[in-house]
PDB file of C-alpha atoms in Angstrom:
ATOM      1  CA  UNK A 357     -62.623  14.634  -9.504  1.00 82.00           C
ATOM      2  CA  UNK A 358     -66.221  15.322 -10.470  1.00 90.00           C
ATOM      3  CA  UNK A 359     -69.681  16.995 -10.516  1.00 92.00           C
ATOM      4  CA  UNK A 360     -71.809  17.538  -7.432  1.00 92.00           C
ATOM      5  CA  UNK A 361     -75.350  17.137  -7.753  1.00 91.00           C
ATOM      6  CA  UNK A 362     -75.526  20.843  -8.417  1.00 93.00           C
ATOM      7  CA  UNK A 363     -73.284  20.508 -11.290  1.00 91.00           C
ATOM      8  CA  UNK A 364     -70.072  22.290  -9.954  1.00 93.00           C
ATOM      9  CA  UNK A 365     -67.100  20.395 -10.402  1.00 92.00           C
ATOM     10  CA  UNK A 366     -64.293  19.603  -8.222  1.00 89.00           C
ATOM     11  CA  UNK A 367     -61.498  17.678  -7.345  1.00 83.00           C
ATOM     12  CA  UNK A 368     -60.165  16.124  -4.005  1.00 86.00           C
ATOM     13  CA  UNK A 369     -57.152  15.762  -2.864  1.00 80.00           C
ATOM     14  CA  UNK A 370     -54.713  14.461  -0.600  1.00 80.00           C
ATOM     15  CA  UNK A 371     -55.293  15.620   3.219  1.00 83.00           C
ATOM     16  CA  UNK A 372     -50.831  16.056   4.573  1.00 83.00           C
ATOM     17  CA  UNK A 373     -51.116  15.918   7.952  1.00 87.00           C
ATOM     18  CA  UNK A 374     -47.587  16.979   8.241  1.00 93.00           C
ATOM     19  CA  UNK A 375     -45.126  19.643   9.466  1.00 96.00           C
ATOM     20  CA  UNK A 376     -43.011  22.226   7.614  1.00 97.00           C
ATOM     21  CA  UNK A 377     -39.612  20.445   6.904  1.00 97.00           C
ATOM     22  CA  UNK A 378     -37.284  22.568   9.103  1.00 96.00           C
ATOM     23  CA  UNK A 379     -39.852  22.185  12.341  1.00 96.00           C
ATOM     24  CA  UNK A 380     -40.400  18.564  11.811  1.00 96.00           C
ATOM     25  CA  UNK A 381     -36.298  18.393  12.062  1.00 96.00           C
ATOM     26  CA  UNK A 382     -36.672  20.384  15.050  1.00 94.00           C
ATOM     27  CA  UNK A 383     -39.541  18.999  16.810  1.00 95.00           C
ATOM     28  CA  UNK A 384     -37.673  15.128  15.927  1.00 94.00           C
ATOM     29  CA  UNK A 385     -34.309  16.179  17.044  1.00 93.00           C
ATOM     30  CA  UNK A 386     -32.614  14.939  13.691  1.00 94.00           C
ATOM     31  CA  UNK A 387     -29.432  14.680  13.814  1.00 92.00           C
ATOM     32  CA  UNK A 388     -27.244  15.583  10.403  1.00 92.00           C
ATOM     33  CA  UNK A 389     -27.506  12.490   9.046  1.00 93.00           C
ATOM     34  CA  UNK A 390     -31.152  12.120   9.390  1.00 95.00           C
ATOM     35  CA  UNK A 391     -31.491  15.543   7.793  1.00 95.00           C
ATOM     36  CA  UNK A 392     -29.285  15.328   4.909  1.00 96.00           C
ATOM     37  CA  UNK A 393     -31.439  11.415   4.463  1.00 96.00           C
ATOM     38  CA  UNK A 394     -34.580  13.102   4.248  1.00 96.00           C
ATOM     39  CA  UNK A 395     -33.377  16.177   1.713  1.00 97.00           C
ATOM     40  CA  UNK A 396     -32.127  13.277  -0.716  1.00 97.00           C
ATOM     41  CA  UNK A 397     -35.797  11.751  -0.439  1.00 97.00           C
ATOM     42  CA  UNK A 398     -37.003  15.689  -0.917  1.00 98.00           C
ATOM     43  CA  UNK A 399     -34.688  15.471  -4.079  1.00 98.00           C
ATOM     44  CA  UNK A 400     -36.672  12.506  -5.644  1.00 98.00           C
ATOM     45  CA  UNK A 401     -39.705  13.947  -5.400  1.00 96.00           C
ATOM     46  CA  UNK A 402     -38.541  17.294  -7.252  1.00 97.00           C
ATOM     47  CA  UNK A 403     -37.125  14.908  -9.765  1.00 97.00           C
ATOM     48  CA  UNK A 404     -39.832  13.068  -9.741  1.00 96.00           C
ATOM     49  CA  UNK A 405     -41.993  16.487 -10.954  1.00 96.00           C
ATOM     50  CA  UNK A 406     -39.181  17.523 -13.325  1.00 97.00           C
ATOM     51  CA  UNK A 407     -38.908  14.451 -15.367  1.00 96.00           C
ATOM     52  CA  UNK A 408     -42.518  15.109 -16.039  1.00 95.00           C
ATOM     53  CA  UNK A 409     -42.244  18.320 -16.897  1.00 95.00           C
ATOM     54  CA  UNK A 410     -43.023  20.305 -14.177  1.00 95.00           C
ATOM     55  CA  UNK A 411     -41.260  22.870 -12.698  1.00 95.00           C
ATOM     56  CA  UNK A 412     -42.587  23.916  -8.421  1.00 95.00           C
ATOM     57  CA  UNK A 413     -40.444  27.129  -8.274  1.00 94.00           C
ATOM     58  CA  UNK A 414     -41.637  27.604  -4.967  1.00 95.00           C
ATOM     59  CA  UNK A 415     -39.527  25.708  -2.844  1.00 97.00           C
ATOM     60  CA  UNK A 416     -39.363  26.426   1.046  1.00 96.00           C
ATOM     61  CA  UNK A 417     -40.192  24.798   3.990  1.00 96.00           C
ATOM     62  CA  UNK A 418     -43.686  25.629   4.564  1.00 96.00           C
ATOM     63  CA  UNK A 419     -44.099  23.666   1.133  1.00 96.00           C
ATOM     64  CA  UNK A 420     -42.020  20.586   2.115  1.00 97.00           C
ATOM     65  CA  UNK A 421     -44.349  18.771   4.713  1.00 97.00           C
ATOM     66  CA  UNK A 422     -43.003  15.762   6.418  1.00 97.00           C
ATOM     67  CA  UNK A 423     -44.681  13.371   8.986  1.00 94.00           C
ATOM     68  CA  UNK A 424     -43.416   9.697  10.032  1.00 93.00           C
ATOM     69  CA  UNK A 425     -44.861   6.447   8.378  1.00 91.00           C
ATOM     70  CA  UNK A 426     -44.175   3.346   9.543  1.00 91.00           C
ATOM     71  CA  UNK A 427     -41.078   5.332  11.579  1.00 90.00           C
ATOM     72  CA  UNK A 428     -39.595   6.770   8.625  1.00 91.00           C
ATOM     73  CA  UNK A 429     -39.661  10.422   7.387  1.00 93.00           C
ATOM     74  CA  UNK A 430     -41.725  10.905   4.242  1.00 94.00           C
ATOM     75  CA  UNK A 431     -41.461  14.319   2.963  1.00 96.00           C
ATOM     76  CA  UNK A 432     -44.583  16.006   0.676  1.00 95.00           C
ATOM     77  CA  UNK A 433     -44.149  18.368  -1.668  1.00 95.00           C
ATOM     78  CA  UNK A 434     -47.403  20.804  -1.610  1.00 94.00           C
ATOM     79  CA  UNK A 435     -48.709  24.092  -3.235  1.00 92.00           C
ATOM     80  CA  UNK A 436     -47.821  23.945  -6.956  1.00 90.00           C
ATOM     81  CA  UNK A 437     -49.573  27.214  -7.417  1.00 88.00           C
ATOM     82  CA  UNK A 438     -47.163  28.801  -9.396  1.00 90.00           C
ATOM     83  CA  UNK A 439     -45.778  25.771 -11.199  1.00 91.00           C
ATOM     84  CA  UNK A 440     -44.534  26.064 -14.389  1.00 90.00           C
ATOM     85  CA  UNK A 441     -43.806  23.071 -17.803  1.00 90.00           C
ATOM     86  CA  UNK A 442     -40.410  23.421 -18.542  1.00 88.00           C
ATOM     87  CA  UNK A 443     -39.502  24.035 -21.816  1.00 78.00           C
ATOM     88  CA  UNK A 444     -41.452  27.513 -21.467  1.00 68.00           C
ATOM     89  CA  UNK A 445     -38.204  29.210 -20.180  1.00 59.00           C
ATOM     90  CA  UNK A 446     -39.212  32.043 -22.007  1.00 57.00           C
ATOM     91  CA  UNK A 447     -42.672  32.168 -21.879  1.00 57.00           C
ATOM     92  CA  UNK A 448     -44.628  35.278 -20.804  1.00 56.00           C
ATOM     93  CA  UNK A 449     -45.855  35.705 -16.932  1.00 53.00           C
ATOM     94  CA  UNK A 450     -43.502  33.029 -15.621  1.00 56.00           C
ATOM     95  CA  UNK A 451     -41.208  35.516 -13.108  1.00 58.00           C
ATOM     96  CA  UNK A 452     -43.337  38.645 -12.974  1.00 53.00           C
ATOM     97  CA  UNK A 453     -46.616  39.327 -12.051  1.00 48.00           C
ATOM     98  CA  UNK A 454     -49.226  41.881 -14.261  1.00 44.00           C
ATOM     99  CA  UNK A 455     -47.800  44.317 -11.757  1.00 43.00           C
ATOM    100  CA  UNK A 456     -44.204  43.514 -12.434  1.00 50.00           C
ATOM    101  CA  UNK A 457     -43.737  41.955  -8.989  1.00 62.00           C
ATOM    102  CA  UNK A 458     -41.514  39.154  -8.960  1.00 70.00           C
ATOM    103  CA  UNK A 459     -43.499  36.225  -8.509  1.00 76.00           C
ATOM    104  CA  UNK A 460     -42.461  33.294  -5.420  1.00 79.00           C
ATOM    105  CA  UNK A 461     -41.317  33.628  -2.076  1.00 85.00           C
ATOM    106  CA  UNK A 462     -38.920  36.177  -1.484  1.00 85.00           C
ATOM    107  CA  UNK A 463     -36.643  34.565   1.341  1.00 86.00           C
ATOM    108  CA  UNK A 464     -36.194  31.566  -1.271  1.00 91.00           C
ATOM    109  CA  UNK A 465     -37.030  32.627  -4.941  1.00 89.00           C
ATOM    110  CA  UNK A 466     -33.978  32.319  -7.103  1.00 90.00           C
ATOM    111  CA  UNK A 467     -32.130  35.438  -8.940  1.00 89.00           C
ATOM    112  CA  UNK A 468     -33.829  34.799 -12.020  1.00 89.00           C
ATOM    113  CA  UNK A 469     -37.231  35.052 -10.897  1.00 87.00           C
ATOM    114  CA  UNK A 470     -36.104  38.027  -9.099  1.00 81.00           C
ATOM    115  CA  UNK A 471     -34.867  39.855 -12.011  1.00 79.00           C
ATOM    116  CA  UNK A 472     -31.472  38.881 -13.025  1.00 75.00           C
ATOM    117  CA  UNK A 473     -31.074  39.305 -16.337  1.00 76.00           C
ATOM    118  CA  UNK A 474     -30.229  36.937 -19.090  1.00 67.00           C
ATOM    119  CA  UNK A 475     -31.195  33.951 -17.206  1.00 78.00           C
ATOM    120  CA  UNK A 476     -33.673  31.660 -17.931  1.00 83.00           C
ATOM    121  CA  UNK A 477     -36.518  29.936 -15.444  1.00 89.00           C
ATOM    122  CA  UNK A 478     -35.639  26.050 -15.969  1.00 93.00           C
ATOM    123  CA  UNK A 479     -34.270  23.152 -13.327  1.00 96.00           C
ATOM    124  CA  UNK A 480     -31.837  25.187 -12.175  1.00 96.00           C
ATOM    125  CA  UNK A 481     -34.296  27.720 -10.622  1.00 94.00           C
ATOM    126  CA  UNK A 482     -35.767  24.744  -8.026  1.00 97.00           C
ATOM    127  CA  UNK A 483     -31.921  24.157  -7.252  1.00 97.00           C
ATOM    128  CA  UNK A 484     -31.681  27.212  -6.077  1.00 95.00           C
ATOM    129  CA  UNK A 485     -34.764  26.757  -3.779  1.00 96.00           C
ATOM    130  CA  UNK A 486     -33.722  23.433  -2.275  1.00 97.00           C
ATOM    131  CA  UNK A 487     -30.544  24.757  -1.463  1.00 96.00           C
ATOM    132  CA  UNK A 488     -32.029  27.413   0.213  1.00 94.00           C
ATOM    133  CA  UNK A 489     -34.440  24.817   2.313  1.00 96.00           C
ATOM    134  CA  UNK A 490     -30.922  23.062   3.251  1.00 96.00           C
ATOM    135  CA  UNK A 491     -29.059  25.662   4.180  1.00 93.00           C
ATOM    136  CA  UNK A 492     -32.152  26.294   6.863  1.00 93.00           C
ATOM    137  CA  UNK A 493     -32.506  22.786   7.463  1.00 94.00           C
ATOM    138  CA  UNK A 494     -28.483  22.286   9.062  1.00 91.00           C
ATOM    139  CA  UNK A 495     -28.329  25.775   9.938  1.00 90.00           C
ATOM    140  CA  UNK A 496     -31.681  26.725  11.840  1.00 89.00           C
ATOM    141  CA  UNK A 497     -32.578  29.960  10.110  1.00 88.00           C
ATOM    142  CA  UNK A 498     -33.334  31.051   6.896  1.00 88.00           C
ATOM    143  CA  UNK A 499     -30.147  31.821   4.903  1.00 87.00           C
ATOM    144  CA  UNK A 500     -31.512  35.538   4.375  1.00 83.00           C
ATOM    145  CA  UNK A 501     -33.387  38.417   5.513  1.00 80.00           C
ATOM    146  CA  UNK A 502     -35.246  40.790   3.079  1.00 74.00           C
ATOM    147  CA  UNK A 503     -36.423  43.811   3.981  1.00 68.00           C
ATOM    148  CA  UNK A 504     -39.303  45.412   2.605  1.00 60.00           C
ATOM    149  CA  UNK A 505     -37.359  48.347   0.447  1.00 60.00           C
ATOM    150  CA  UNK A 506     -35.016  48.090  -2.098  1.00 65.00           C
ATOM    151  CA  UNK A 507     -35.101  45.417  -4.833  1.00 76.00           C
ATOM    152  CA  UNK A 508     -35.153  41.395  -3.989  1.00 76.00           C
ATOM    153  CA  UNK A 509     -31.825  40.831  -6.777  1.00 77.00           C
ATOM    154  CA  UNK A 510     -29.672  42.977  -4.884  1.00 80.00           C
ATOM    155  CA  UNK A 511     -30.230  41.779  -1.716  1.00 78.00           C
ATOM    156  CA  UNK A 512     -30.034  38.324  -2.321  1.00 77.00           C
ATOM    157  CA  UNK A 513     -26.597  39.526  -3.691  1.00 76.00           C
ATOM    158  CA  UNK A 514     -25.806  41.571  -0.816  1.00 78.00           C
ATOM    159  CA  UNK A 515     -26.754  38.611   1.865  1.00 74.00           C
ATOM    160  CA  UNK A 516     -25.251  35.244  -0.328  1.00 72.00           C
ATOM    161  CA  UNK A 517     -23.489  33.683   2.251  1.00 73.00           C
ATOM    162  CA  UNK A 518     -21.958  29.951   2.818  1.00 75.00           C
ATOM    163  CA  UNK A 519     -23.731  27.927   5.961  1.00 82.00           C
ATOM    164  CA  UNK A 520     -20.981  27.677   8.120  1.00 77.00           C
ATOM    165  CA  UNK A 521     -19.569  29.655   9.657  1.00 70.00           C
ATOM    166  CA  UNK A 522     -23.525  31.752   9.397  1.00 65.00           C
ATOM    167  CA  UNK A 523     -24.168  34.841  11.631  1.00 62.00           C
ATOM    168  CA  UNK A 524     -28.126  33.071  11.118  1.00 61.00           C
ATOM    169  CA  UNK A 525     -26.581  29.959  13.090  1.00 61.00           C
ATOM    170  CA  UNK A 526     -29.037  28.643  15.735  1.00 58.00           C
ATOM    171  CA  UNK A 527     -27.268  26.377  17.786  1.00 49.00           C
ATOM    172  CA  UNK A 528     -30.078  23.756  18.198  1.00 45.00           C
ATOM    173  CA  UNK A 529     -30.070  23.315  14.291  1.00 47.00           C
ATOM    174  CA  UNK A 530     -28.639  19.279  13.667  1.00 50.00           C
ATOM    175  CA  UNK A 531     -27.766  19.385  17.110  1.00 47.00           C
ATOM    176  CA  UNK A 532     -25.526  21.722  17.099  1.00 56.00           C
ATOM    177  CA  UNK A 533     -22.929  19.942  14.964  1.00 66.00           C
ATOM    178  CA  UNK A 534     -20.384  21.697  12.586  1.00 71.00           C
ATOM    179  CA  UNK A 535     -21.213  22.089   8.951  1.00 74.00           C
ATOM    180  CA  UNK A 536     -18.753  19.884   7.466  1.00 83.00           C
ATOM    181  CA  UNK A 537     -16.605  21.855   4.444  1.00 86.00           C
ATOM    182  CA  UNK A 538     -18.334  18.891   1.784  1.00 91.00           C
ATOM    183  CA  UNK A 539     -21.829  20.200   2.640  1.00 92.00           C
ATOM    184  CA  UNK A 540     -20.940  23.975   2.940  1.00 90.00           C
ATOM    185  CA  UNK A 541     -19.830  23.468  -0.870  1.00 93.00           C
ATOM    186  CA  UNK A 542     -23.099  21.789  -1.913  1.00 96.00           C
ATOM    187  CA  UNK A 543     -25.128  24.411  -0.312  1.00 94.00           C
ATOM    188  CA  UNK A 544     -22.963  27.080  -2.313  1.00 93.00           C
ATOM    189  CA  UNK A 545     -22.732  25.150  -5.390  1.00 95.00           C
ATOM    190  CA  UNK A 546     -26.982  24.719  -4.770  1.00 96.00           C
ATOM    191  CA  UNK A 547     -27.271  28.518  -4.241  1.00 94.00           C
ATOM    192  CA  UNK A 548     -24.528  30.378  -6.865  1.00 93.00           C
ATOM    193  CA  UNK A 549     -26.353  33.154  -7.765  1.00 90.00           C
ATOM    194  CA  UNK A 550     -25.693  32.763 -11.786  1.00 91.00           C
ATOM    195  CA  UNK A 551     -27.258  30.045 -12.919  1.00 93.00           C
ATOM    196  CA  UNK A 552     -24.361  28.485 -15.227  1.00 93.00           C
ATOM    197  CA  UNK A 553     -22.703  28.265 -12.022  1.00 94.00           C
ATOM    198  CA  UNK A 554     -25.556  26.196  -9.835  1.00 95.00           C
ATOM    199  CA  UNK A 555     -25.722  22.926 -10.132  1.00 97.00           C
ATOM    200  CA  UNK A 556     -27.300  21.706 -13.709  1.00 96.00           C
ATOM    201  CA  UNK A 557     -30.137  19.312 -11.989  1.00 97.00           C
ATOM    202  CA  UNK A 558     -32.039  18.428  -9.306  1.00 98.00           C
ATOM    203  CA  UNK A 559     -30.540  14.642  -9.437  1.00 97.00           C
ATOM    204  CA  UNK A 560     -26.218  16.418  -9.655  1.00 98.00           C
ATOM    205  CA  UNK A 561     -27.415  18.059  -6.250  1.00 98.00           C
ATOM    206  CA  UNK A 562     -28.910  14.670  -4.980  1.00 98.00           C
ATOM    207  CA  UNK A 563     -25.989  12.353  -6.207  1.00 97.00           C
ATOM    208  CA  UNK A 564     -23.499  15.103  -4.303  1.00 95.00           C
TER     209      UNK A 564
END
């Protein structure tokens, strides 16, 4: 970071010259164990931002780049627009915009940040968000599919579903292989709607 000779500052970053996490799987042809591999190393680097007290809570695949170095997969987190320091659970402006809109991605936000109430924004809520990105990752499509009317809450209700067996199945996901009954119960146990139920950190998911 600095000042250009004009005065203005700014700050340069880090060029990723990678692909979104579910077409990198794709274009590679990984197979389950490759994918689940790279998710744990995805899992680190959310840790990695929690244990310094910051919270993405915008997890989804276009923010998960991955490219190959030295021929492994090294995943990059990106876009911490709307990143949050935990231990402000409560604070004003973190799940609504001025507007009231919910603020994230729909496809991938978690039910607190799209309304539910009672529950606070905290680990729990980028859970939520990587087990979305996994249930993509081994099945091939996202896990659901809002539609422009009607609020986000109730149709993330309406649509919570496990991975296997998915009506969003694409065949070429992981090869094709079965979702074995372990990692259908991490996705779900990732993606519980209430909170209390989800898994209580980032590293519980990892470990599992």
């Amino acid at each position: 970071r600095g000042l250009t000779e004009a005065g203005e500052p700014f700050l340069v970053m880090e060029l990723v010259d990678g692909s979104p996490i579910t077409t990198f799987s794709s274009e590679s042809s990984l197979d389950r164990r490759a994918q689940l591999e790279l998710m744990v190393r995805i899992c680190r680097a959310v840790e990695h931002a929690h244990e310094r007290g910051v919270l993405h809570r915008d997890l989804k695949p276009s923010n998960i780049l991955v490219r190959t170095e030295d021929g492994v997969a090294r995943p990059k987190i990106i876009d911490f627009g709307i990143a949050s320091l935990l231990g402000q659970e409560n604070a004003e402006g973190l799940t609504v915009t001025a507007s009231g809109e919910p603020i994230g991605s729909p496809a991938y936000m978690s039910p607190e940040q799209a309304g539910l109430k009672g529950a606070s924004v905290d680990e729990r809520t980028d859970v939520f968000g990587l087990g979305r990105v996994l249930f993509e990752l081994i099945v091939g499509a996202p896990a659901v599919e809002l539609g422009s009317t009607g609020p986000i809450l109730r149709q993330l209700e309406d649509q919570f579903q496990r991975p296997s067996p998915s009506p969003r199945r694409v065949v070429a996901a992981g090869g094709g292989a079965p979702v074995h009954r372990d990692l259908d119960a991490i996705v779900l146990a990732a993606t519980e709607l209430s909170p209390s139920r989800r898994y209580p950190s980032v590293a519980a998911l990892r470990e599992d």
